PDB file of C-alpha atoms and ligand atoms in Angstrom:
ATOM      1  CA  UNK Y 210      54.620  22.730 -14.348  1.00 30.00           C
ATOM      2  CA  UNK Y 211      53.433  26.159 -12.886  1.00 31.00           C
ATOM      3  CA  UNK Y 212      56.104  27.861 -14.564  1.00 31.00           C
ATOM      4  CA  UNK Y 213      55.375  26.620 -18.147  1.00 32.00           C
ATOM      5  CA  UNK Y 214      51.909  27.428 -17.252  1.00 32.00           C
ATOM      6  CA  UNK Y 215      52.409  31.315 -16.018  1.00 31.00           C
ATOM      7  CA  UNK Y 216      54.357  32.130 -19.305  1.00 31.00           C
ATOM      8  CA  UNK Y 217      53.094  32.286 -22.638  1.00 31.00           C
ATOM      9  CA  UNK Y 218      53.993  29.465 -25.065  1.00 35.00           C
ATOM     10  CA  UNK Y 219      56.010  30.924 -26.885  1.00 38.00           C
ATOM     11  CA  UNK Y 220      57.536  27.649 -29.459  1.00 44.00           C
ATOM     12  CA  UNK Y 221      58.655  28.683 -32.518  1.00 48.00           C
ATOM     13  CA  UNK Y 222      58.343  25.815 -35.113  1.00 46.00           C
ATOM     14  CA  UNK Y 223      61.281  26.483 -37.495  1.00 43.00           C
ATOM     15  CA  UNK Y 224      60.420  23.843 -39.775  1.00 40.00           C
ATOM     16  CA  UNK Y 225      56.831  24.958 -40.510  1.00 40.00           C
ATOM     17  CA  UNK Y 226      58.289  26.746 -43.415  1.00 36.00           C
ATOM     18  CA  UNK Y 227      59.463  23.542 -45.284  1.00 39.00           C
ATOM     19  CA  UNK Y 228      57.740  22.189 -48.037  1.00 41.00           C
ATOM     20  CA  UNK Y 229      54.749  19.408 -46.987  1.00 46.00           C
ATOM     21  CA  UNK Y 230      54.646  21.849 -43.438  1.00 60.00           C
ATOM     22  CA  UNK Y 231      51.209  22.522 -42.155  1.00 83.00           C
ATOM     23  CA  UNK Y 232      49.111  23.045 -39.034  1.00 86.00           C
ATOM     24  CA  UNK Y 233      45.539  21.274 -38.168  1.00 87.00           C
ATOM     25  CA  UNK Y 234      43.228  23.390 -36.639  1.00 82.00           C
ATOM     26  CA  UNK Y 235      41.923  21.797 -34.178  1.00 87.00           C
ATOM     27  CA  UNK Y 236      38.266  21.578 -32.954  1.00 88.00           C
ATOM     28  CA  UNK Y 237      36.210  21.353 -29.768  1.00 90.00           C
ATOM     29  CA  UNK Y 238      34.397  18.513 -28.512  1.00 89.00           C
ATOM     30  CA  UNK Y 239      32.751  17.270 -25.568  1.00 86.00           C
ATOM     31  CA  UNK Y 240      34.467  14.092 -24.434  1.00 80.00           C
ATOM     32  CA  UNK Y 241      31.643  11.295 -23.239  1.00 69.00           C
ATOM     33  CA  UNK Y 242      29.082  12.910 -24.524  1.00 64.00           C
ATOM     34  CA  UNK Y 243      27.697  16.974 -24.390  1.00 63.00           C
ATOM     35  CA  UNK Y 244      27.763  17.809 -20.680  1.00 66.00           C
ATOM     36  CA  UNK Y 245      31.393  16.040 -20.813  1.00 72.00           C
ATOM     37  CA  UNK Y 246      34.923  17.762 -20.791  1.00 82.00           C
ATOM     38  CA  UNK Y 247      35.977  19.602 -23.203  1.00 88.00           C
ATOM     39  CA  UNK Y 248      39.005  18.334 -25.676  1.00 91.00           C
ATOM     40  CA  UNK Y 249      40.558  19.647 -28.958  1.00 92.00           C
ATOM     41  CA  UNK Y 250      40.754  17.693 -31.330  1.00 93.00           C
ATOM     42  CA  UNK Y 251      42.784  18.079 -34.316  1.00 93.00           C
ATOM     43  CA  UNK Y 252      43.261  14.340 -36.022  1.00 95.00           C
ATOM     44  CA  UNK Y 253      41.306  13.351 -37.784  1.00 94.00           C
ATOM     45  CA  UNK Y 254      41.040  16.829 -39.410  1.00 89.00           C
ATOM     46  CA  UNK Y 255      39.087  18.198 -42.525  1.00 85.00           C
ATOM     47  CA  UNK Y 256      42.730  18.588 -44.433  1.00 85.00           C
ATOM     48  CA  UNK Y 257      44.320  15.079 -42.840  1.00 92.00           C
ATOM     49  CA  UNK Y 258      42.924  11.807 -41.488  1.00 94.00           C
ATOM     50  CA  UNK Y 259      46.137   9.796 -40.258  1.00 97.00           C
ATOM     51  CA  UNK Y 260      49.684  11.124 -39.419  1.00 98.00           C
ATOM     52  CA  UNK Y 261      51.389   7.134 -40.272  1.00 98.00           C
ATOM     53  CA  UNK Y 262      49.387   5.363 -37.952  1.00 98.00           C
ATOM     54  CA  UNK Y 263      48.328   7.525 -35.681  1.00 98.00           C
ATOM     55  CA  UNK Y 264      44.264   8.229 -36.439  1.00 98.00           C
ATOM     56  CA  UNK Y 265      42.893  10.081 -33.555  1.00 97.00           C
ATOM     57  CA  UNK Y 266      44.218  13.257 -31.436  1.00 97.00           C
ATOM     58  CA  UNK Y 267      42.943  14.696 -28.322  1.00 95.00           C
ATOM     59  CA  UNK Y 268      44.239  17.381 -26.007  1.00 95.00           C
ATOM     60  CA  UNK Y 269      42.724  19.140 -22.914  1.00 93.00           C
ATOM     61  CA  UNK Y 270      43.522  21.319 -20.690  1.00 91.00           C
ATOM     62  CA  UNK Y 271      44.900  22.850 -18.369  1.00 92.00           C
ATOM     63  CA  UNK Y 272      41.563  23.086 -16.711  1.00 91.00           C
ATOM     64  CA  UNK Y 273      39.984  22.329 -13.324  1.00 92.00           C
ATOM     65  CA  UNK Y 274      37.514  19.239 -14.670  1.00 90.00           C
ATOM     66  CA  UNK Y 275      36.135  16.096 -13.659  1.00 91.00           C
ATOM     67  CA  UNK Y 276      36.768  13.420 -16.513  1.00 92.00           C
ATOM     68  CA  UNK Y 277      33.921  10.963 -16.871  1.00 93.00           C
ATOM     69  CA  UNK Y 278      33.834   8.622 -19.489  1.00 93.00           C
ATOM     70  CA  UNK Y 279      31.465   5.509 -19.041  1.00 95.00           C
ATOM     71  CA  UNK Y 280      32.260   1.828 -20.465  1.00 97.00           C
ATOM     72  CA  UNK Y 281      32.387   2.002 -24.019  1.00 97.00           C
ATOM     73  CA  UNK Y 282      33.805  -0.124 -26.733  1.00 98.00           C
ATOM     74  CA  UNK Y 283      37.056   0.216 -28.969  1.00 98.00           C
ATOM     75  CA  UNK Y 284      38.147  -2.179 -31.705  1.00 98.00           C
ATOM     76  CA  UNK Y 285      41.390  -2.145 -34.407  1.00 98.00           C
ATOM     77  CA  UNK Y 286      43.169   0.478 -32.533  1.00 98.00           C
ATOM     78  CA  UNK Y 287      45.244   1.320 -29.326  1.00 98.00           C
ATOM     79  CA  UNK Y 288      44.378   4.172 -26.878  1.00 98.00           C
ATOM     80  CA  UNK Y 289      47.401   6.207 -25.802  1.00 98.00           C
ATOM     81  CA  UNK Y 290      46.949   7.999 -22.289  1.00 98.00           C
ATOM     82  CA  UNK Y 291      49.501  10.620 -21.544  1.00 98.00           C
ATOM     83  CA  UNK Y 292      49.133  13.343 -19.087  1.00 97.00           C
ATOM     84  CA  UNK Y 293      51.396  16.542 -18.012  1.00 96.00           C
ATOM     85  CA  UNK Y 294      49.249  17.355 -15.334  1.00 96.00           C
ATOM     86  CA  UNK Y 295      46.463  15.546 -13.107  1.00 97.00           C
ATOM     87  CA  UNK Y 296      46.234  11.827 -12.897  1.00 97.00           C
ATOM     88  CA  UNK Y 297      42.743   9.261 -14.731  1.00 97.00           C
ATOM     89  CA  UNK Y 298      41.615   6.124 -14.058  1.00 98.00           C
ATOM     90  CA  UNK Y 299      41.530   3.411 -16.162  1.00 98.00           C
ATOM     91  CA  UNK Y 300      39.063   0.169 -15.663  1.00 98.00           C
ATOM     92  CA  UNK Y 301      38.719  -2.241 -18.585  1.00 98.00           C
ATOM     93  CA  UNK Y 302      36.887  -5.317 -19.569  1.00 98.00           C
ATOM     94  CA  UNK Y 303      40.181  -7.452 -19.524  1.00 98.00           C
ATOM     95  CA  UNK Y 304      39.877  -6.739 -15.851  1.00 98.00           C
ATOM     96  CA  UNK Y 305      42.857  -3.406 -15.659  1.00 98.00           C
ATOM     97  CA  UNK Y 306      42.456  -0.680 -12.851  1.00 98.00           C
ATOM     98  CA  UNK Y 307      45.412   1.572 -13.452  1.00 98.00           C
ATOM     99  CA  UNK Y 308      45.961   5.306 -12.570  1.00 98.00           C
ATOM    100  CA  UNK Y 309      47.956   7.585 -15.182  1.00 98.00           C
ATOM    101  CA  UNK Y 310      49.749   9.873 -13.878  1.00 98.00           C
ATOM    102  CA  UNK Y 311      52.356  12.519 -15.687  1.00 98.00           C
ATOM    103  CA  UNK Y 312      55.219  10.868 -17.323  1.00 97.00           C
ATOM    104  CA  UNK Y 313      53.585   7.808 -17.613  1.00 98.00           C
ATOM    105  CA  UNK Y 314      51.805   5.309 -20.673  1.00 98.00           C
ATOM    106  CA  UNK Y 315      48.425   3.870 -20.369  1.00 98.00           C
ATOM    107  CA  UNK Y 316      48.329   1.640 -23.299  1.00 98.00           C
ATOM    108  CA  UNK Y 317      45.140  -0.354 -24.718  1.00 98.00           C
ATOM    109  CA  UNK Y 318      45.274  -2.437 -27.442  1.00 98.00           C
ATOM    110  CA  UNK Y 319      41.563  -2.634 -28.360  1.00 98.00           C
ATOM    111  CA  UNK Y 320      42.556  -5.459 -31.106  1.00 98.00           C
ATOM    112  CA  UNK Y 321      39.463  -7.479 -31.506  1.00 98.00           C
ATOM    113  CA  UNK Y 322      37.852  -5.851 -29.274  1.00 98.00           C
ATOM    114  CA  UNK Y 323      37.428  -4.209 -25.653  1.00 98.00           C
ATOM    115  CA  UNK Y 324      35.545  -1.683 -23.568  1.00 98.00           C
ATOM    116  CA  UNK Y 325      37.261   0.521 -21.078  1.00 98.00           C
ATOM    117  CA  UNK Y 326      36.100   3.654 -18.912  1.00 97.00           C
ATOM    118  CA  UNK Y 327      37.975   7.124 -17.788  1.00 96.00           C
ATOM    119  CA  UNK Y 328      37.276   8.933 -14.922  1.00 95.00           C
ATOM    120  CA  UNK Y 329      39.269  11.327 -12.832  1.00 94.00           C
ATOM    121  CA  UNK Y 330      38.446  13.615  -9.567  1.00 93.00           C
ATOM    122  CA  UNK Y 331      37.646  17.184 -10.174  1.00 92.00           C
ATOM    123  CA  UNK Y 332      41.615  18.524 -10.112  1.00 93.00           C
ATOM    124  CA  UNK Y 333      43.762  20.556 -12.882  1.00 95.00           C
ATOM    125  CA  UNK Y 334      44.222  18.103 -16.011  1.00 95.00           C
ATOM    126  CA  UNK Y 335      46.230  18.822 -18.835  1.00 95.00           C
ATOM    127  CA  UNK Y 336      47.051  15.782 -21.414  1.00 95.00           C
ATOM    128  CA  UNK Y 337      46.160  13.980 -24.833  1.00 96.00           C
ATOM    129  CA  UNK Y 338      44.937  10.710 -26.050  1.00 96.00           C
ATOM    130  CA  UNK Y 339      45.703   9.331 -29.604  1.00 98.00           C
ATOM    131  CA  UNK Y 340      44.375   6.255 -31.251  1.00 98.00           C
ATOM    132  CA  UNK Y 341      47.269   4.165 -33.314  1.00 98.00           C
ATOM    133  CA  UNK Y 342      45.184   2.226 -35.891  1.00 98.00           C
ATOM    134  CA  UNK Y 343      46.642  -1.317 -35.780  1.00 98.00           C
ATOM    135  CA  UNK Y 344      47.353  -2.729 -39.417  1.00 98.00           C
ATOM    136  CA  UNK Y 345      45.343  -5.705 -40.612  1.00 98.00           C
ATOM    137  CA  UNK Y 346      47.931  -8.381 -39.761  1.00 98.00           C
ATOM    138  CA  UNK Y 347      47.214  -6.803 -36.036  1.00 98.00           C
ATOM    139  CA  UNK Y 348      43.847  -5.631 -35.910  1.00 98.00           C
ATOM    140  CA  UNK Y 349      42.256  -9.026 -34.843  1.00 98.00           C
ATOM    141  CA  UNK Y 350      44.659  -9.682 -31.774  1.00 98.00           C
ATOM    142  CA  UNK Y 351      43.359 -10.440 -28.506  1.00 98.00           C
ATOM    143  CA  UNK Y 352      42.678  -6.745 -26.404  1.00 98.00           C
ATOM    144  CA  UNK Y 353      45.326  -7.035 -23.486  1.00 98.00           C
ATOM    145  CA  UNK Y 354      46.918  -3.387 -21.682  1.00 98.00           C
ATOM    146  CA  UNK Y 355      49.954  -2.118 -20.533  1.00 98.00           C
ATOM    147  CA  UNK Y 356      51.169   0.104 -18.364  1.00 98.00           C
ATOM    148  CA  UNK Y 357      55.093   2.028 -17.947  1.00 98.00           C
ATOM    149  CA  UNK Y 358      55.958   3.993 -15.693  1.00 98.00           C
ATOM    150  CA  UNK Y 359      59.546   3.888 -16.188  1.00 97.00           C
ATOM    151  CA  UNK Y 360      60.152   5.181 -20.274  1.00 98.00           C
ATOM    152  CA  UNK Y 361      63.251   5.489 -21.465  1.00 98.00           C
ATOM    153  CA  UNK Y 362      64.990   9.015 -22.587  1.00 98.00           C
ATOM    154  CA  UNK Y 363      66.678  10.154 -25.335  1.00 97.00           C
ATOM    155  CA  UNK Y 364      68.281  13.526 -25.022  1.00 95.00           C
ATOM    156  CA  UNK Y 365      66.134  14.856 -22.454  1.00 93.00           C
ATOM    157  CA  UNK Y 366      62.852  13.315 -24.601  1.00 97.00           C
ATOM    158  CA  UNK Y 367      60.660  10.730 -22.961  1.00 98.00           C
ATOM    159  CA  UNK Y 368      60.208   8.321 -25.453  1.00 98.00           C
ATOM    160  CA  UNK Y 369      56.361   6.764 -25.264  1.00 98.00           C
ATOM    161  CA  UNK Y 370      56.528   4.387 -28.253  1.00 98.00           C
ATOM    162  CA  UNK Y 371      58.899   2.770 -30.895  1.00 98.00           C
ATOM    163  CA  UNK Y 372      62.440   4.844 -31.362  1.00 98.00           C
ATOM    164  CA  UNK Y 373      64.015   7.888 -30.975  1.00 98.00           C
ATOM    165  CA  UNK Y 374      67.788   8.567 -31.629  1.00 96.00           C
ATOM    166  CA  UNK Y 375      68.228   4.872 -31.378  1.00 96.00           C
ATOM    167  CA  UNK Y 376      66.050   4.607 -28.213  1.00 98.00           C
ATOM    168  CA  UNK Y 377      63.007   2.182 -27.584  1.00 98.00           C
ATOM    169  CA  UNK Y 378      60.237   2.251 -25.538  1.00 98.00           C
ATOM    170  CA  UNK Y 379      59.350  -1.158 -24.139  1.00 98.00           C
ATOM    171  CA  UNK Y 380      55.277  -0.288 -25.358  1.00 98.00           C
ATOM    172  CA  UNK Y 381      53.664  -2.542 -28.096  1.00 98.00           C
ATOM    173  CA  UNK Y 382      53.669  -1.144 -31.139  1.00 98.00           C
ATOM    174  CA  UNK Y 383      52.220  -2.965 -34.437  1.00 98.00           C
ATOM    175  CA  UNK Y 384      53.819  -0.870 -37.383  1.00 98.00           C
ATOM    176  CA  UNK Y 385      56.807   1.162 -37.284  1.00 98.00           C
ATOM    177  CA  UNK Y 386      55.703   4.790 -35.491  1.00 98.00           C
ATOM    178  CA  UNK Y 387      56.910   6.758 -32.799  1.00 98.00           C
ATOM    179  CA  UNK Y 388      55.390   8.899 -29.949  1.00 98.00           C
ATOM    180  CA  UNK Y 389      57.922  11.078 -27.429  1.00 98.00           C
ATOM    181  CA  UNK Y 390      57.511  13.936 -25.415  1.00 97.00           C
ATOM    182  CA  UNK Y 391      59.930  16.673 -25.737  1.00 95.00           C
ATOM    183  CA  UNK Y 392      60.858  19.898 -23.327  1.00 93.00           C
ATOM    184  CA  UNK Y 393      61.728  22.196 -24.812  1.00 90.00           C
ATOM    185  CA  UNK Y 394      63.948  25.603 -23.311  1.00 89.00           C
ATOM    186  CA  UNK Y 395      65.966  26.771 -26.304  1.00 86.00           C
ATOM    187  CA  UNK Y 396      66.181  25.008 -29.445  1.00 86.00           C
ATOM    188  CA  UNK Y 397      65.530  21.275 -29.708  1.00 88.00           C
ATOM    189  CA  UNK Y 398      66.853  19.339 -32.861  1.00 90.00           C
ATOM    190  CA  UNK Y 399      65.045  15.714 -32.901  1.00 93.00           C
ATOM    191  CA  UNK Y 400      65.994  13.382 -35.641  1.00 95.00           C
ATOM    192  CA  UNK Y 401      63.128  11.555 -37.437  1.00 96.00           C
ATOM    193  CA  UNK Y 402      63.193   9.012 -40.047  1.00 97.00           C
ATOM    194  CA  UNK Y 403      63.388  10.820 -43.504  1.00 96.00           C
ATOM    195  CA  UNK Y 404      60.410   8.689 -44.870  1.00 97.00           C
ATOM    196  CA  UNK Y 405      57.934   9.095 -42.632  1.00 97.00           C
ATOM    197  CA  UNK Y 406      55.343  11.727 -41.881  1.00 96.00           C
ATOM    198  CA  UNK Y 407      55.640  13.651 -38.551  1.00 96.00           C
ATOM    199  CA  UNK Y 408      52.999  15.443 -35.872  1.00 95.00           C
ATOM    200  CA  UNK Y 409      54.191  17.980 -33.362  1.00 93.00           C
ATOM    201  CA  UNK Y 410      51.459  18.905 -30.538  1.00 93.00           C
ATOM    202  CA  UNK Y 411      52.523  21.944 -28.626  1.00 89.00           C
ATOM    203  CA  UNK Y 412      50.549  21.272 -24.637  1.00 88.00           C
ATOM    204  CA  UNK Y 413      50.696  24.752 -24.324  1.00 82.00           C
ATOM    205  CA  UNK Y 414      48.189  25.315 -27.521  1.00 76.00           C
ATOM    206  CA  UNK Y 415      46.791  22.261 -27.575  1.00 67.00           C
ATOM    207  CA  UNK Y 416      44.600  24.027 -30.623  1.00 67.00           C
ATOM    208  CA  UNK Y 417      47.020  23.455 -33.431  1.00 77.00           C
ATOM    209  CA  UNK Y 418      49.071  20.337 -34.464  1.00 90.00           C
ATOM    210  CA  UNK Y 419      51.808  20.424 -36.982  1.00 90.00           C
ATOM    211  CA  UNK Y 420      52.173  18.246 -40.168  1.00 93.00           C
ATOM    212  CA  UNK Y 421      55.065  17.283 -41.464  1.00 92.00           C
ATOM    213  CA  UNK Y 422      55.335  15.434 -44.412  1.00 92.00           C
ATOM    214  CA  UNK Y 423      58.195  12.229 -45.432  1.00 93.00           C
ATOM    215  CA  UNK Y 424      61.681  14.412 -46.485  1.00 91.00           C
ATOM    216  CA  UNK Y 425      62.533  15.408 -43.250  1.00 91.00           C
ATOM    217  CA  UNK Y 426      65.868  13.969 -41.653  1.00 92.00           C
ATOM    218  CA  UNK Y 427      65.660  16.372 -38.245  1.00 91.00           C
ATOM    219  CA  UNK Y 428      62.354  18.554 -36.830  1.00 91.00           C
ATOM    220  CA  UNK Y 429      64.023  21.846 -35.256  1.00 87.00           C
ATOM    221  CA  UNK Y 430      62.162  23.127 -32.419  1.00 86.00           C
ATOM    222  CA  UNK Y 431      62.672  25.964 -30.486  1.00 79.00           C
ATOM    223  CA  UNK Y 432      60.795  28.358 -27.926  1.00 77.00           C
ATOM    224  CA  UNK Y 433      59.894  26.409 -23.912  1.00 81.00           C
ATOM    225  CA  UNK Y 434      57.166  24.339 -23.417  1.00 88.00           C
ATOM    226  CA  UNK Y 435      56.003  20.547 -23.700  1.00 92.00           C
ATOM    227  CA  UNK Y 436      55.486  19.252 -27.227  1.00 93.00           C
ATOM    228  CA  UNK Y 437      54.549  15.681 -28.233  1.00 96.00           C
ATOM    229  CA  UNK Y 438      55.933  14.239 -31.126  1.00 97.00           C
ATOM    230  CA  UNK Y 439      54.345  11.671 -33.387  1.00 98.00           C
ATOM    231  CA  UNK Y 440      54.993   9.996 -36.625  1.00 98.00           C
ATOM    232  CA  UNK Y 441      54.999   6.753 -38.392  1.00 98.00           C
ATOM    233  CA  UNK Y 442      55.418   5.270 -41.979  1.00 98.00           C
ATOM    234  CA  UNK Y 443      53.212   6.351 -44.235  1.00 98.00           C
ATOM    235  CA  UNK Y 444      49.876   3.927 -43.143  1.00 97.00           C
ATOM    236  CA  UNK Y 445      48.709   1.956 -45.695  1.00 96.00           C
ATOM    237  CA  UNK Y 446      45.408   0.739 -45.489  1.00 97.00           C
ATOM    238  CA  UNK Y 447      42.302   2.673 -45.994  1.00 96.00           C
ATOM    239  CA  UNK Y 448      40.071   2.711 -42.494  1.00 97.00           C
ATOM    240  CA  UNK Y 449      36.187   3.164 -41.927  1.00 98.00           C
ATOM    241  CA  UNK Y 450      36.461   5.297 -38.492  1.00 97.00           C
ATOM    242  CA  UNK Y 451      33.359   5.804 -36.516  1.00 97.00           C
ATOM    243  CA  UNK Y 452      32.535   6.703 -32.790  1.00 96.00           C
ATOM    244  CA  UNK Y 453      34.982   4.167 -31.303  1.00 97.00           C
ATOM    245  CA  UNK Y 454      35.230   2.104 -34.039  1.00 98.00           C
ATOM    246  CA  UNK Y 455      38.523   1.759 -36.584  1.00 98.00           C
ATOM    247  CA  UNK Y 456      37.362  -1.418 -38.858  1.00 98.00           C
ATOM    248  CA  UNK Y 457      37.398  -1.128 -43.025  1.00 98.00           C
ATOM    249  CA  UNK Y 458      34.217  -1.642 -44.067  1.00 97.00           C
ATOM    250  CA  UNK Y 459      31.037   0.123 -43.161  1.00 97.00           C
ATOM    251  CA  UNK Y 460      29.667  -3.796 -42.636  1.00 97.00           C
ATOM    252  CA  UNK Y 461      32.059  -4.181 -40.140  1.00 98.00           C
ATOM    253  CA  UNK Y 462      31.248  -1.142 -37.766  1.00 98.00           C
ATOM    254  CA  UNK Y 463      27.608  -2.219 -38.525  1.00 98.00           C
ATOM    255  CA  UNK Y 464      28.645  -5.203 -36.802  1.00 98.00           C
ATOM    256  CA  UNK Y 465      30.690  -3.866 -33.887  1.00 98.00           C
ATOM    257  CA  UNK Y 466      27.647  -1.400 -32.658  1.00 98.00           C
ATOM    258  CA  UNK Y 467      25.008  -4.467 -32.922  1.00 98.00           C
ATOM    259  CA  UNK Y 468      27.552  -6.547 -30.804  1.00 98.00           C
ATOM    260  CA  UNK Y 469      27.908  -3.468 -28.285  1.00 98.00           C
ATOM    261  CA  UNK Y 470      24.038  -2.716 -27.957  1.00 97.00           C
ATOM    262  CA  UNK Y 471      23.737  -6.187 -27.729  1.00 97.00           C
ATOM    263  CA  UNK Y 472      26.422  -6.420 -24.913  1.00 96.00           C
ATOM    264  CA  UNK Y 473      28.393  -9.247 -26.870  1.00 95.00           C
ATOM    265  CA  UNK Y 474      32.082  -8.941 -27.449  1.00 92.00           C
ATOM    266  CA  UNK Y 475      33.168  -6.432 -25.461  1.00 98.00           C
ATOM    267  CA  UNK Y 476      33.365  -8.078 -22.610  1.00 97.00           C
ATOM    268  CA  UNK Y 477      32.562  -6.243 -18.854  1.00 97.00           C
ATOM    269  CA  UNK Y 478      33.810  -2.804 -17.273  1.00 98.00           C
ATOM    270  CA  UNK Y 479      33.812  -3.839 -13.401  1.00 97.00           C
ATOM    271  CA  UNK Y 480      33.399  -1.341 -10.555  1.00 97.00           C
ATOM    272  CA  UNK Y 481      32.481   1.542 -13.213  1.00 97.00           C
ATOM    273  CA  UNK Y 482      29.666   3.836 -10.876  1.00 95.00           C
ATOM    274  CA  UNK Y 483      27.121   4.305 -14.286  1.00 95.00           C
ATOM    275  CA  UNK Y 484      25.839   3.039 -17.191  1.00 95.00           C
ATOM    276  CA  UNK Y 485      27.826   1.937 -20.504  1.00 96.00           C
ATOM    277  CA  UNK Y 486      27.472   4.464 -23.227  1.00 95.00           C
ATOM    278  CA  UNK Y 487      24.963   3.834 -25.990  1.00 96.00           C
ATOM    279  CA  UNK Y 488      26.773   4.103 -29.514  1.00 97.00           C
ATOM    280  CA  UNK Y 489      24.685   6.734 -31.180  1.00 96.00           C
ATOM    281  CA  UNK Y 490      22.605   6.003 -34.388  1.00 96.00           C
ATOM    282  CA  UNK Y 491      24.332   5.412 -37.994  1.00 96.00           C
ATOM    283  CA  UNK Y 492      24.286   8.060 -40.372  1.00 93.00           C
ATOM    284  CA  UNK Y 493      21.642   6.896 -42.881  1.00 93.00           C
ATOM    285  CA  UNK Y 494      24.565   6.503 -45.960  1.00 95.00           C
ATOM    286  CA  UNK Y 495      27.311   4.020 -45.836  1.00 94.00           C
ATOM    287  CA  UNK Y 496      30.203   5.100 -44.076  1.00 95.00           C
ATOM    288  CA  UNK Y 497      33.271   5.230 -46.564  1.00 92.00           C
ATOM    289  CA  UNK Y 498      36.845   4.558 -46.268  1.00 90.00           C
ATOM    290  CA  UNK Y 499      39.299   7.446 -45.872  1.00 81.00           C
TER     291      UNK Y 499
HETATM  292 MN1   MN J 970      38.043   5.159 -25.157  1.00 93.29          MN
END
């Protein structure tokens, strides 16, 4: 890791050029609240809301920082935990304690409904988390988690969810997607499924992710570094996002923050040392699907 941290990133993304290409600017925000860590988030983004079904992009570091997130809720989505450097804790309400460390999945499917804190000691992180939105025929499951240690690899890629190059992870996943990590020293050719719409996340400038558009049969990627690759089929089904909250209607996410404040539904966060987080107030118009 030292090495890919001492040099430059230096990857080259020869496909930017290609009609449909373009990069999300990403911006900064303070995870659990302002004196939190700081992540950079680039979905959703002023020019994109979903990349197929994948809603919600965080990156951070490398940086020397504590992460401290307190119980809060999540419904209609899944929470995808992947680090390069450092290792978090997970607790949630259907009772999981599971450290994440590099190379590995922590996997939540919110479903219903379910609460969850992260926390980590004060060491070098470096990672993402991305929401998948779960489709309506999904969206009401029971919350359960997973957790794999052992993904498969295609070519050198770690593949975190669905397929790659006839690969598949053994994570749920609700509507067709995928999610791999690539190294890349050189020139990497991935091959992607021509209808679908692609992300690439270089870790090593976590401040820019790259859109592809359907029409693309193979992403070329060159330069050294870690990159992330997401995509899915085009997603559907219009969402109503807010704080934790994927649901469809602006009635609905009235409903899931009276359940939280009300401490129904979400069930428990054992062993957490604080407080739950209070879901801030609701903007005073109806949120809208987007
Ligand atoms: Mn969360």
């Amino acid at each position: 890791m030292s090495n890919l941290e001492q040099s430059p990133a230096e990857i080259v993304c020869e496909g930017q050029a290609a009609p449909g290409a373009e990069i999300l600017t990403g911006h900064t925000v303070a995870l659990g609240g302002p004196r939190g860590m700081n992540v950079t988030r680039t979905l959703p983004s002023r020019r994109r809301r979903m990349i197929g079904p994948w809603c919600f992009v965080d990156a951070y570091g490398p940086e020397v920082a504590a992460m401290r997130v307190p119980p809060h809720p999540h419904t209609g989505l899944q929470t995808v935990s992947w680090l390069i450097e450092g290792e978090v804790l997970h607790r949630d309400s259907v009772g999981s304690l599971q450290v994440v460390r590099p190379g590995q999945l922590n996997l939540m499917t919110a479903g219903a409904g379910i609460s969850h804190s992260e926390e980590s000691r004060e060491t070098v992180l470096h990672g993402a988390q991305l929401w998948v939105a779960l489709p309506e025929a999904h969206r009401h499951q029971a919350p359960h988690f997973e957790h794999h240690a052992d993904l498969p690899v295609f070519e050198g890629a770690t593949v975190i969810m669905g397929s790659l190059g006839g690969v598949t992870s053994p994570a749920a996943a609700y509507s067709p997607l995928v999610a791999a990590e690539l190294t890349v020293d050189g020139q990497v050719e991935v091959p992607v499924e021509e209808s679908w719409e692609h992300g690439l996340l270089f870790f090593d400038d976590p401040g820019s992710l790259h859109y592809f558009g359907p029409g693309h049969r193979t992403l070329t990627v060159s330069g050294r570094g870690r990159v992330l690759l997401i995509g899915g089929e085009p997603f559907g089904e219009q969402l109503v996002m807010w704080w934790n909250f994927v649901g469809r209607s602006h009635e609905e996410i009235v409903a899931f923050r009276r359940a939280w404040m009300d401490g129904s539904g979400f069930g428990q966060v054992v062993g957490f040392d604080g407080a739950p987080l209070p879901a801030p107030g609701l903007p005073t118009t109806p949120l809208k699907p987007r």
